[in-house]
Coordinates of C-alpha atoms in Angstrom, one line a residue:
Chain A
M1 CA -8.0 -24.3 -10.8
Q2 CA -9.3 -23.0 -7.6
D3 CA -11.1 -19.7 -7.1
L4 CA -10.0 -17.9 -4.0
A5 CA -12.3 -15.6 -1.9
P6 CA -10.9 -12.9 0.3
G7 CA -10.2 -14.5 3.7
Q8 CA -9.6 -17.9 2.3
K9 CA -6.5 -19.7 3.4
L10 CA -5.1 -23.0 2.2
K11 CA -1.9 -25.0 2.0
L12 CA 0.1 -24.4 -1.0
A13 CA 0.7 -28.2 -1.2
D14 CA -3.0 -28.6 -1.8
L15 CA -2.6 -26.5 -5.0
T16 CA 0.7 -27.6 -6.3
P17 CA 3.9 -29.4 -5.2
Q18 CA 6.0 -26.8 -7.0
R19 CA 8.2 -24.3 -5.3
Q20 CA 8.7 -22.0 -8.3
L21 CA 5.6 -20.0 -8.7
S22 CA 4.4 -17.1 -10.6
V23 CA 1.9 -14.6 -9.3
T24 CA 0.2 -12.5 -11.9
V25 CA -1.6 -9.4 -10.8
D26 CA -3.8 -7.7 -13.4
V27 CA -5.9 -4.8 -12.4
Q28 CA -8.0 -2.6 -14.6
H29 CA -7.2 0.6 -12.9
P30 CA -5.7 3.7 -14.5
D31 CA -2.8 4.2 -12.2
A32 CA -1.9 1.3 -9.9
D33 CA 1.6 0.2 -8.9
L34 CA 2.0 -3.5 -8.2
S35 CA 4.7 -4.8 -5.9
V36 CA 5.7 -7.6 -3.5
F37 CA 7.0 -7.2 0.0
G38 CA 9.2 -9.9 1.5
L39 CA 8.4 -9.7 5.2
D40 CA 9.7 -11.4 8.3
A41 CA 7.6 -13.4 10.7
D42 CA 6.3 -10.3 12.4
R43 CA 5.2 -8.9 9.0
Q44 CA 8.0 -6.4 9.0
L45 CA 10.0 -5.3 6.0
K46 CA 13.5 -5.7 7.5
D47 CA 15.4 -5.7 4.2
D48 CA 14.2 -3.2 1.6
R49 CA 15.9 -5.2 -1.1
Y50 CA 13.0 -7.6 -0.8
F51 CA 10.6 -4.9 -1.8
V52 CA 10.3 -5.7 -5.5
F53 CA 8.6 -3.4 -7.8
F54 CA 9.1 -1.8 -11.2
N55 CA 12.1 0.2 -10.1
Q56 CA 13.7 -2.7 -8.2
P57 CA 12.7 -5.6 -10.4
S58 CA 14.6 -8.3 -8.6
S59 CA 15.6 -9.2 -5.1
P60 CA 19.3 -9.8 -4.4
G61 CA 19.4 -13.5 -5.2
G62 CA 16.7 -13.3 -7.9
E63 CA 14.3 -15.1 -5.6
L64 CA 11.6 -12.5 -6.4
S65 CA 11.4 -10.7 -9.7
V66 CA 8.8 -8.8 -11.6
S67 CA 8.1 -8.5 -15.3
G68 CA 5.3 -7.0 -17.3
S69 CA 4.2 -3.5 -17.4
G70 CA 1.7 -1.0 -16.0
T71 CA -1.1 -2.6 -14.2
S72 CA -0.3 -6.1 -15.4
R73 CA 2.7 -7.7 -13.8
T74 CA 4.0 -11.1 -13.2
F75 CA 6.1 -11.9 -10.2
A76 CA 8.3 -15.0 -10.4
V77 CA 8.9 -16.5 -6.9
K78 CA 11.5 -19.1 -6.0
L79 CA 10.3 -20.1 -2.5
D80 CA 13.1 -22.5 -1.8
A81 CA 15.7 -19.9 -2.6
L82 CA 14.4 -17.3 -0.2
P83 CA 16.4 -16.6 3.0
A84 CA 14.8 -18.1 6.1
S85 CA 14.2 -14.6 7.4
I86 CA 11.7 -14.0 4.7
E87 CA 8.6 -15.7 6.0
R88 CA 5.8 -13.9 4.2
L89 CA 5.4 -12.5 0.7
M90 CA 2.6 -10.0 0.4
F91 CA 1.6 -8.9 -3.1
V92 CA 0.1 -5.4 -3.1
A93 CA -1.5 -2.9 -5.4
T94 CA -1.2 0.8 -4.6
S95 CA -2.2 4.0 -6.2
D96 CA -1.3 7.5 -5.1
S97 CA -3.8 9.1 -7.3
Q98 CA -7.0 7.1 -7.2
P99 CA -8.6 4.7 -4.7
L100 CA -8.5 1.1 -5.8
N101 CA -12.2 0.8 -5.9
A102 CA -11.8 2.7 -9.1
M103 CA -10.7 -0.5 -10.6
R104 CA -13.1 -2.2 -13.1
G105 CA -12.0 -5.7 -12.3
G106 CA -8.9 -7.7 -12.3
A107 CA -7.5 -10.9 -10.8
V108 CA -4.5 -12.3 -9.0
T109 CA -3.5 -15.6 -10.5
L110 CA -1.1 -18.1 -8.9
A111 CA 0.6 -20.4 -11.4
A112 CA 3.1 -23.2 -11.1
G113 CA 4.7 -25.3 -13.8
G114 CA 3.0 -23.4 -16.5
Q115 CA -0.4 -24.0 -15.1
D116 CA -2.8 -21.7 -13.3
V117 CA -3.6 -23.3 -9.9
A118 CA -5.6 -20.6 -8.1
R119 CA -7.2 -17.3 -8.9
M120 CA -8.6 -14.5 -6.8
P121 CA -11.0 -12.3 -8.8
L122 CA -10.7 -8.7 -7.7
S123 CA -13.8 -6.7 -7.1
S124 CA -14.1 -3.2 -6.0
A125 CA -17.2 -4.3 -4.0
D126 CA -15.0 -5.1 -1.0
L127 CA -13.3 -1.8 -1.1
V128 CA -14.1 1.7 0.1
G129 CA -11.4 4.2 -0.4
Q130 CA -8.3 2.1 -0.1
K131 CA -5.2 3.4 -1.9
A132 CA -3.1 0.4 -0.9
L133 CA -4.4 -3.0 -1.1
M134 CA -2.9 -6.3 0.2
L135 CA -3.9 -8.8 -2.4
L136 CA -2.5 -12.2 -1.8
E137 CA 0.0 -13.6 0.7
L138 CA 2.3 -16.6 0.6
Y139 CA 3.6 -17.4 4.0
R140 CA 5.4 -20.1 6.0
H141 CA 3.5 -21.7 8.8
S142 CA 4.6 -24.8 10.7
G143 CA 7.2 -25.7 8.1
E144 CA 5.0 -25.3 5.1
W145 CA 3.9 -22.6 2.7
R146 CA 0.4 -21.4 2.7
V147 CA -1.6 -19.1 0.6
A148 CA -4.0 -16.5 1.9
A149 CA -6.4 -14.4 -0.2
V150 CA -6.4 -11.0 1.5
N151 CA -7.9 -8.2 -0.5
Q152 CA -7.7 -5.7 2.4
G153 CA -5.9 -2.4 2.5
F154 CA -5.4 1.1 3.7
N155 CA -6.9 4.4 2.7
G156 CA -3.6 6.0 3.5
G157 CA -1.9 4.3 0.5
L158 CA 1.6 3.1 0.4
K159 CA 2.7 5.2 3.3
A160 CA 0.2 3.5 5.5
L161 CA 1.2 0.2 4.1
L162 CA 4.8 0.8 4.8
E163 CA 4.1 1.9 8.3
Y164 CA 2.2 -1.3 8.8
F165 CA 5.1 -3.3 7.5
G166 CA 7.4 -1.3 9.8
G167 CA 9.1 0.6 7.1
E168 CA 10.9 3.8 8.2
A169 CA 8.5 5.8 10.4
A170 CA 7.5 9.1 9.1
P171 CA 9.2 12.0 10.8
D172 CA 7.2 14.3 13.0
A173 CA 4.2 15.1 10.8
A174 CA 3.8 18.6 12.3
A175 CA 7.0 19.7 10.6
A176 CA 5.6 19.1 7.1
P177 CA 1.8 19.6 6.8
A178 CA 0.2 17.2 4.4
A179 CA 3.6 15.6 3.8
P180 CA 3.5 13.2 0.9
A181 CA 4.1 9.5 1.2
V182 CA 7.3 9.8 3.2
S183 CA 8.5 6.3 3.6
L184 CA 7.9 5.3 0.1
V185 CA 9.7 8.3 -1.2
K186 CA 12.8 7.5 0.8
E187 CA 12.5 3.9 -0.3
R188 CA 12.4 4.8 -3.9
Q189 CA 15.0 7.4 -3.6
A190 CA 17.3 4.8 -2.1
V191 CA 16.6 2.3 -4.8
L192 CA 17.2 4.8 -7.5
L193 CA 20.4 6.0 -5.9
R194 CA 21.8 2.5 -5.9
K195 CA 20.7 2.0 -9.4
A196 CA 22.5 5.2 -10.4
E197 CA 25.8 3.6 -9.5
G198 CA 25.6 1.9 -12.9
T199 CA 25.8 5.3 -14.7
P200 CA 29.1 7.2 -14.3
G201 CA 28.7 10.5 -12.6
M202 CA 25.0 10.1 -11.8
V203 CA 25.3 9.4 -8.1
N204 CA 27.1 12.7 -7.6
L205 CA 24.6 14.7 -9.6
I206 CA 21.7 13.1 -7.6
K207 CA 23.4 14.0 -4.3
Q208 CA 23.9 17.6 -5.5
A209 CA 20.3 17.8 -6.5
A210 CA 19.3 16.3 -3.1
V211 CA 21.1 19.1 -1.3
S212 CA 19.3 21.8 -3.1
L213 CA 16.0 20.2 -2.5
E214 CA 16.7 19.5 1.1
K215 CA 17.6 23.2 1.7
R216 CA 14.1 24.0 0.6
G217 CA 12.4 21.4 2.7
L218 CA 11.6 19.5 -0.5
S219 CA 13.6 16.4 0.2
E220 CA 10.4 14.3 0.1
A221 CA 8.3 16.3 -2.2
R222 CA 6.9 14.5 -5.2
Y223 CA 6.7 16.0 -8.6
R224 CA 6.3 14.6 -12.0
V225 CA 9.3 16.0 -13.9
K226 CA 9.0 17.0 -17.5
L227 CA 11.7 18.3 -19.6
V228 CA 11.1 20.6 -22.6
L229 CA 14.0 21.1 -25.0
D230 CA 14.2 23.8 -27.7
I231 CA 15.2 22.4 -31.1
S232 CA 15.1 25.6 -33.0
A233 CA 18.1 25.8 -35.3
S234 CA 20.1 28.0 -33.0
M235 CA 20.3 25.1 -30.5
T236 CA 22.4 23.0 -32.9
G237 CA 25.6 24.0 -31.0
E238 CA 24.2 23.0 -27.6
F239 CA 23.2 19.6 -28.9
R240 CA 26.5 19.0 -30.7
S241 CA 28.7 20.1 -27.8
G242 CA 26.9 17.7 -25.5
A243 CA 25.5 20.5 -23.4
V244 CA 21.9 19.2 -23.9
N245 CA 23.0 15.8 -22.9
E246 CA 24.5 17.1 -19.7
L247 CA 21.3 19.1 -19.0
V248 CA 19.2 15.9 -19.5
R249 CA 21.4 14.1 -17.0
R250 CA 20.8 16.9 -14.4
A251 CA 17.0 16.9 -15.0
L252 CA 17.1 13.1 -14.5
A253 CA 19.1 13.6 -11.2
L254 CA 16.3 15.9 -10.0
A255 CA 13.7 13.4 -11.1
T256 CA 15.3 10.6 -9.1
R257 CA 14.6 12.6 -6.0
L258 CA 11.3 14.1 -7.0
D259 CA 9.6 11.8 -9.4
D260 CA 7.6 8.8 -8.4
D261 CA 8.9 6.6 -11.1
G262 CA 12.3 8.4 -11.5
Q263 CA 11.6 9.1 -15.1
V264 CA 11.5 12.3 -17.0
D265 CA 9.0 12.9 -19.8
V266 CA 10.9 14.6 -22.6
Y267 CA 9.4 17.0 -25.1
L268 CA 10.9 18.8 -28.1
F269 CA 9.7 22.0 -29.6
G270 CA 10.5 24.4 -32.3
I271 CA 7.6 25.5 -34.4
R272 CA 5.8 22.3 -33.4
A273 CA 5.6 20.4 -30.2
Q274 CA 6.5 16.7 -29.9
R275 CA 6.5 14.1 -27.2
R276 CA 9.7 12.1 -27.1
G277 CA 9.2 9.4 -24.5
K278 CA 10.9 9.1 -21.1
V279 CA 14.5 9.3 -20.0
S280 CA 15.4 7.1 -17.0
L281 CA 18.5 5.7 -15.5
D282 CA 18.1 2.8 -17.9
N283 CA 18.5 4.9 -21.1
V284 CA 20.1 8.2 -20.1
T285 CA 23.5 7.5 -21.6
D286 CA 22.1 6.9 -25.1
F287 CA 19.0 9.1 -24.9
V288 CA 20.2 12.4 -26.4
P289 CA 22.6 10.8 -28.9
G290 CA 19.7 8.6 -30.0
L291 CA 17.2 11.4 -30.5
K292 CA 16.3 11.8 -34.2
F293 CA 14.8 15.1 -35.2
G294 CA 15.3 18.0 -37.5
F295 CA 16.1 21.4 -36.1
E296 CA 13.3 23.8 -36.8
G297 CA 13.2 27.3 -38.0
G298 CA 11.2 28.9 -35.3
T299 CA 10.5 29.1 -31.6
H300 CA 6.8 28.8 -30.6
Y301 CA 6.1 28.3 -26.9
S302 CA 2.4 28.0 -26.9
P303 CA 1.9 24.6 -28.7
I304 CA 4.4 23.0 -26.3
L305 CA 2.9 24.7 -23.3
K306 CA -0.5 23.5 -24.3
M307 CA 0.8 19.9 -24.9
V308 CA 2.5 19.7 -21.5
R309 CA -0.6 21.0 -19.7
E310 CA -2.8 18.5 -21.5
D311 CA -0.5 15.6 -20.7
S312 CA -0.3 16.7 -17.1
R313 CA -4.0 16.7 -16.8
Q314 CA -4.5 13.4 -18.5
E315 CA -2.0 11.6 -16.4
Q316 CA -4.5 12.0 -13.5
S317 CA -1.8 11.9 -10.9
T318 CA -2.1 13.7 -7.6
D319 CA 1.6 14.7 -7.8
P320 CA 2.2 18.2 -9.2
V321 CA 4.3 18.7 -12.3
L322 CA 7.7 20.4 -12.5
V323 CA 8.5 21.5 -16.0
L324 CA 12.1 22.3 -16.9
F325 CA 11.9 24.4 -20.0
I326 CA 15.1 24.9 -21.8
T327 CA 15.3 27.4 -24.6
D328 CA 17.7 29.8 -26.3
G329 CA 15.2 32.0 -27.9
A330 CA 12.2 34.2 -27.4
T331 CA 8.8 33.0 -28.5
S332 CA 7.4 34.4 -31.7
N333 CA 3.9 34.2 -30.3
R334 CA 4.1 36.0 -27.0
R335 CA 0.4 36.6 -26.5
A336 CA -0.5 32.9 -26.9
A337 CA 2.3 31.9 -24.6
E338 CA 1.2 34.4 -22.0
R339 CA -2.3 33.0 -22.2
E340 CA -1.1 29.5 -21.6
I341 CA 0.9 30.5 -18.5
L342 CA -2.0 32.5 -17.2
E343 CA -4.5 29.7 -17.6
A344 CA -2.0 27.2 -16.2
S345 CA -1.7 29.2 -13.0
S346 CA -4.7 27.3 -11.6
E347 CA -3.1 24.0 -12.5
P348 CA -0.7 22.0 -10.4
I349 CA 2.3 22.8 -12.7
F350 CA 5.4 24.8 -11.9
W351 CA 7.2 26.1 -14.9
K352 CA 11.0 26.6 -14.7
F353 CA 12.4 28.4 -17.7
M354 CA 16.1 28.3 -18.4
G355 CA 17.3 30.7 -21.0
I356 CA 20.6 29.9 -22.7
E357 CA 22.1 33.2 -23.6
A358 CA 24.1 32.4 -26.6
G359 CA 24.5 35.7 -28.3
R360 CA 21.9 38.4 -28.1
V361 CA 18.6 37.1 -27.1
D362 CA 15.6 39.0 -26.1
F363 CA 14.2 37.1 -23.1
E364 CA 11.9 40.0 -22.1
F365 CA 8.7 37.8 -22.0
L366 CA 10.4 35.3 -19.7
E367 CA 12.0 38.0 -17.6
K368 CA 8.7 39.6 -17.0
L369 CA 7.1 36.4 -15.9
D370 CA 7.5 37.2 -12.3
D371 CA 5.4 40.3 -12.7
M372 CA 2.7 38.8 -14.9
P373 CA -0.6 39.8 -13.4
G374 CA -3.8 37.8 -13.2
R375 CA -2.4 34.5 -12.1
V376 CA -3.8 32.4 -9.2
V377 CA -0.3 31.8 -8.0
D378 CA 3.1 32.7 -9.3
N379 CA 3.6 29.5 -11.3
A380 CA 6.9 30.2 -13.2
D381 CA 10.4 31.2 -12.7
F382 CA 13.1 32.1 -15.2
F383 CA 16.9 32.3 -15.1
K384 CA 19.4 32.7 -17.9
V385 CA 22.9 31.5 -18.2
K386 CA 25.5 31.7 -20.9
S387 CA 26.6 28.2 -20.7
P388 CA 24.7 26.0 -18.3
I389 CA 27.2 23.2 -18.1
N390 CA 30.0 25.5 -17.2
L391 CA 28.2 26.3 -14.0
P392 CA 29.2 24.3 -11.0
D393 CA 26.4 21.7 -10.5
S394 CA 25.5 23.0 -7.0
E395 CA 24.8 26.4 -8.6
L396 CA 22.8 24.9 -11.4
F397 CA 20.6 22.9 -9.1
E398 CA 20.0 25.9 -7.0
L399 CA 18.8 27.8 -10.1
L400 CA 16.7 24.8 -11.2
V401 CA 14.7 24.5 -8.0
N402 CA 14.7 28.1 -6.9
E403 CA 11.1 29.3 -6.1
L404 CA 9.8 25.7 -6.2
E405 CA 9.3 25.8 -2.5
S406 CA 7.2 29.0 -2.6
W407 CA 5.1 27.5 -5.4
D408 CA 4.8 24.3 -3.4
R409 CA 3.4 26.2 -0.5
D410 CA 1.3 28.7 -2.4
S411 CA -0.3 26.0 -4.6
R412 CA -1.3 24.0 -1.6
K413 CA -2.8 27.1 0.0
A414 CA -4.7 27.9 -3.1
G415 CA -6.0 24.4 -3.2
L416 CA -4.5 23.6 -6.6
R417 CA -3.5 20.1 -5.5
Chain B
M1 CA 1.8 -21.7 34.2
A2 CA -1.1 -22.1 31.8
L3 CA -1.1 -24.8 29.2
T4 CA -1.4 -24.0 25.6
L5 CA -3.4 -26.5 23.6
Q6 CA -3.3 -27.3 19.9
K7 CA -6.4 -27.7 17.9
G8 CA -8.3 -30.9 18.9
G9 CA -6.4 -31.1 22.2
N10 CA -8.1 -31.5 25.5
L11 CA -7.2 -31.0 29.2
S12 CA -8.7 -31.8 32.5
L13 CA -9.6 -28.5 34.1
S14 CA -10.2 -30.2 37.4
K15 CA -6.7 -31.7 37.4
Q16 CA -5.0 -28.6 36.0
D17 CA -6.5 -26.4 38.7
P18 CA -8.2 -28.4 41.5
N19 CA -9.5 -25.2 43.0
L20 CA -11.3 -24.2 39.9
K21 CA -15.0 -23.5 40.7
R22 CA -15.8 -20.4 38.8
L23 CA -14.1 -19.8 35.5
V24 CA -13.9 -17.0 33.0
V25 CA -13.7 -18.0 29.4
G26 CA -11.9 -15.1 27.7
L27 CA -12.0 -14.7 23.9
G28 CA -9.9 -12.3 21.9
W29 CA -9.0 -11.3 18.4
D30 CA -7.4 -8.4 16.7
A31 CA -9.5 -5.6 15.4
R32 CA -8.7 -5.1 11.7
S33 CA -5.7 -3.0 11.1
T34 CA -6.7 -2.2 7.6
D35 CA -9.4 0.3 6.6
G36 CA -12.9 -0.8 5.9
Q37 CA -15.9 -2.0 7.9
D38 CA -15.2 -2.9 11.5
F39 CA -15.4 -6.5 12.5
D40 CA -18.0 -7.1 15.1
L41 CA -17.4 -10.5 16.6
D42 CA -20.0 -11.9 19.0
A43 CA -19.3 -14.7 21.5
S44 CA -22.1 -17.0 22.5
A45 CA -22.4 -20.1 24.6
F46 CA -24.7 -23.1 24.2
L47 CA -25.6 -25.3 27.2
L48 CA -25.9 -28.7 25.7
S49 CA -27.3 -32.0 26.9
S50 CA -25.9 -35.4 26.3
T51 CA -27.5 -35.4 22.9
G52 CA -25.4 -32.4 21.8
R53 CA -28.5 -30.2 21.6
V54 CA -29.9 -27.5 23.8
R55 CA -32.7 -28.4 26.2
S56 CA -34.6 -25.2 25.2
D57 CA -33.9 -21.9 23.6
T58 CA -33.0 -20.4 27.0
D59 CA -29.8 -22.5 26.8
F60 CA -28.4 -20.2 24.1
I61 CA -26.5 -17.4 25.9
F62 CA -25.7 -14.5 23.7
Y63 CA -25.7 -10.7 23.6
N64 CA -29.5 -10.5 23.9
Q65 CA -29.8 -13.2 26.6
L66 CA -26.8 -12.7 28.8
K67 CA -27.5 -15.2 31.6
S68 CA -28.8 -18.7 31.7
V69 CA -31.9 -19.4 33.8
D70 CA -29.9 -21.2 36.5
G71 CA -27.2 -18.5 36.6
S72 CA -24.4 -21.0 35.7
V73 CA -23.3 -19.3 32.5
E74 CA -23.1 -15.5 32.0
H75 CA -22.0 -13.4 29.1
T76 CA -20.5 -10.1 30.3
G77 CA -21.5 -8.1 27.2
D78 CA -20.6 -7.2 23.7
N79 CA -17.5 -5.5 22.6
R80 CA -18.3 -4.0 19.2
T81 CA -14.9 -3.6 17.6
G82 CA -12.4 -5.9 19.3
E83 CA -10.2 -3.0 20.3
G84 CA -8.0 -3.0 23.4
E85 CA -5.7 -5.5 25.0
G86 CA -6.7 -8.8 26.5
D87 CA -10.0 -10.4 26.3
D88 CA -12.5 -8.9 23.9
E89 CA -15.4 -10.8 25.3
Q90 CA -15.9 -13.0 28.4
I91 CA -18.2 -15.7 29.4
K92 CA -18.4 -16.8 33.0
I93 CA -19.2 -20.3 34.0
N94 CA -19.9 -21.3 37.5
L95 CA -19.3 -25.0 37.3
G96 CA -21.2 -25.8 40.6
L97 CA -24.3 -24.3 39.2
V98 CA -24.3 -26.1 35.8
P99 CA -27.4 -28.4 35.9
A100 CA -26.8 -32.1 35.9
D101 CA -28.5 -32.6 32.6
V102 CA -26.1 -30.2 30.9
D103 CA -23.0 -32.1 29.7
K104 CA -21.2 -29.5 27.8
V105 CA -20.9 -25.8 27.3
A106 CA -19.8 -24.9 23.8
V107 CA -18.3 -21.5 23.3
T108 CA -18.6 -20.0 19.9
V109 CA -17.9 -16.8 18.0
T110 CA -19.8 -15.4 15.0
I111 CA -19.1 -12.4 12.9
H112 CA -22.0 -10.0 13.0
D113 CA -23.5 -9.2 9.6
A114 CA -20.7 -11.1 8.0
D115 CA -22.3 -11.6 4.6
A116 CA -23.3 -8.0 4.1
R117 CA -19.9 -6.8 5.2
R118 CA -18.2 -9.5 3.2
Q119 CA -16.2 -10.7 6.2
N120 CA -15.0 -14.0 7.4
F121 CA -12.7 -15.6 10.0
G122 CA -9.9 -15.9 7.5
Q123 CA -9.6 -12.1 7.9
V124 CA -9.5 -12.2 11.7
R125 CA -6.1 -12.3 13.3
N126 CA -4.7 -13.6 16.5
A127 CA -7.9 -15.2 17.8
F128 CA -7.6 -17.0 21.1
I129 CA -9.6 -18.5 23.8
R130 CA -8.5 -19.0 27.4
V131 CA -9.8 -20.1 30.7
V132 CA -9.1 -18.1 33.8
N133 CA -9.9 -19.1 37.3
E134 CA -12.1 -16.2 38.4
D135 CA -11.2 -16.6 42.0
S136 CA -7.5 -16.7 41.7
G137 CA -7.1 -14.8 38.5
A138 CA -4.7 -17.5 37.2
E139 CA -4.9 -18.6 33.5
V140 CA -5.5 -22.3 33.3
V141 CA -5.5 -23.1 29.7
R142 CA -5.2 -21.3 26.4
F143 CA -5.8 -22.1 22.7
D144 CA -4.6 -19.9 19.9
L145 CA -6.6 -20.3 16.8
G146 CA -4.3 -18.5 14.4
E147 CA -4.4 -20.6 11.3
D148 CA -7.6 -22.6 11.8
F149 CA -10.0 -20.6 9.8
S150 CA -10.7 -19.7 6.2
T151 CA -13.9 -18.3 4.8
E152 CA -16.2 -19.4 7.7
T153 CA -18.4 -16.9 9.4
A154 CA -19.0 -18.8 12.6
A155 CA -16.7 -20.9 14.7
I156 CA -16.7 -23.1 17.7
F157 CA -13.7 -22.0 19.7
A158 CA -13.8 -24.6 22.5
E159 CA -16.0 -26.7 24.7
V160 CA -16.1 -27.1 28.5
Y161 CA -17.5 -30.6 29.2
R162 CA -18.1 -33.2 31.8
S163 CA -16.0 -36.4 31.8
G164 CA -17.1 -38.5 34.7
A165 CA -16.7 -36.3 37.8
E166 CA -14.3 -34.0 36.0
W167 CA -14.6 -30.9 33.9
K168 CA -12.5 -30.8 30.8
F169 CA -11.7 -28.3 28.1
R170 CA -11.4 -29.1 24.4
A171 CA -9.7 -26.9 21.8
V172 CA -12.1 -27.2 18.9
G173 CA -11.3 -24.5 16.4
Q174 CA -13.9 -25.6 14.0
G175 CA -15.3 -23.1 11.5
Y176 CA -18.8 -23.0 10.0
A177 CA -20.1 -21.4 6.9
G178 CA -23.6 -19.9 7.4
G179 CA -23.0 -17.8 10.5
L180 CA -24.9 -17.8 13.7
K181 CA -28.0 -19.2 12.2
A182 CA -26.3 -22.4 10.9
L183 CA -24.5 -22.8 14.2
C184 CA -27.7 -22.4 16.2
N185 CA -29.5 -24.8 14.0
S186 CA -26.8 -27.4 14.6
Y187 CA -27.4 -27.1 18.3
G188 CA -31.2 -27.2 18.0
V189 CA -31.8 -23.5 18.5
Q190 CA -34.1 -21.9 16.0
I191 CA -33.4 -18.3 15.4

């Protein structure tokens, strides 16, 4: 097996006669995304279906596909099946949260026929503040495939990379100060929207969600979306009727526009707080019916607020968090909940409380959130409805993202993100 | 219409442009488009005798010794980043002034501080060398070095050499590990 140094170029034929390859990228980095771009001769991404990453794990003809998880992924490449217009395959690592020199090592390994044929060790020594890194390139030259070890990148992250690859140009930057990674956001939104076609009704919900976000200038905002569901015993009816299921679908619709990975972290709480994994387009249909839990005899906000804050912090993402908090009861420990919201006001988290008003409920704590003094920014909003799924979707999404734009602005001004 | 040569190819400059007396050798490359240390590429020229070595250290023309004693070869100065269109660096050769015991002028490019910056020619894009007739402005010959390099830190781009009464141009495109020092040593210059 050959070791490759950055800058090194060689003929693929000198490594292997095979045309079916696998490229394994393994980086020891807390938050890196690994993808491959199929580019034309001018290094332009003309067809975004040849941008293969975790949310689009295969190109149209299966010429490129990705497996694995997290920061260890294997790309299967069928060179001979690629359309002639795809002349270069660039394998990249990107991270929106931390420069890639935070990596503690890693390697790109090229294998064929079950054998490793070349390996480029990755070292942060070559890097400064790059948040997007071109690792290895396979390309056609004079009728044959070649391999180049690259290990160079962009401080501007995926956005800079996409611009380099001629992805959609960012709109006038003046319109949106400190706009997030514009091109990538659109790219991912488009991918998720196509994917949503597999789930009845989802495309419509996503479009409705998009309208509400666009109205607020948040069409390319990026949030980690977390959903908190009340499982106090009084919620039984909402679960049985399918209302919760419908709310989960709507939270997911928002996430496909807002969230980097298009997944929603789900939490349950009654007396205790529990993490219940992620809902995505892959599992949304069976998610709520598949939830196993026992309804609890109390409603305590503070443990779940604390848990969500803690997780948000530990994820070490630069994207802020939007929490959709669905409850049908008042908290029995108001002081503790107040303290959590107060402390959280200096954190990049916006709390959206939805009260389901089945019967007589005292939402006084939530209703007074708007006037709660002592906060760095107004970090929460509350609305109540009798029956959320009987609202037209357009209205529901309006309520769900109401005030998000002012928090988005205020939190930036206050330097929370 | 200028001729484009492939690696190893050669061409009679005298035949291609009979009026060629003073020529400009233009060298170019793309500045890095990624983030990180700038690439600083330096062109140099070596006046070589029939043994393939310099006659003395003054035959090594580089950014600190811009002109040969006889005035036949002149480096127009260093461009530190490779930015801008066209030639990044130029070396002028007045063929009529080249001493009779100089057979060949080798034009080379090295990456400044390559080891410390962990840079090499494999990371340089769109490198080229071309010969322009200084009097007419016409491009006589061109050589694109795109795929010829890998991890080398010095490179011979081309040679302008005597062949009988003619001057010829050879597209060399040969990389060297070891940078300017190795290259100099191979031509008999001690630096």
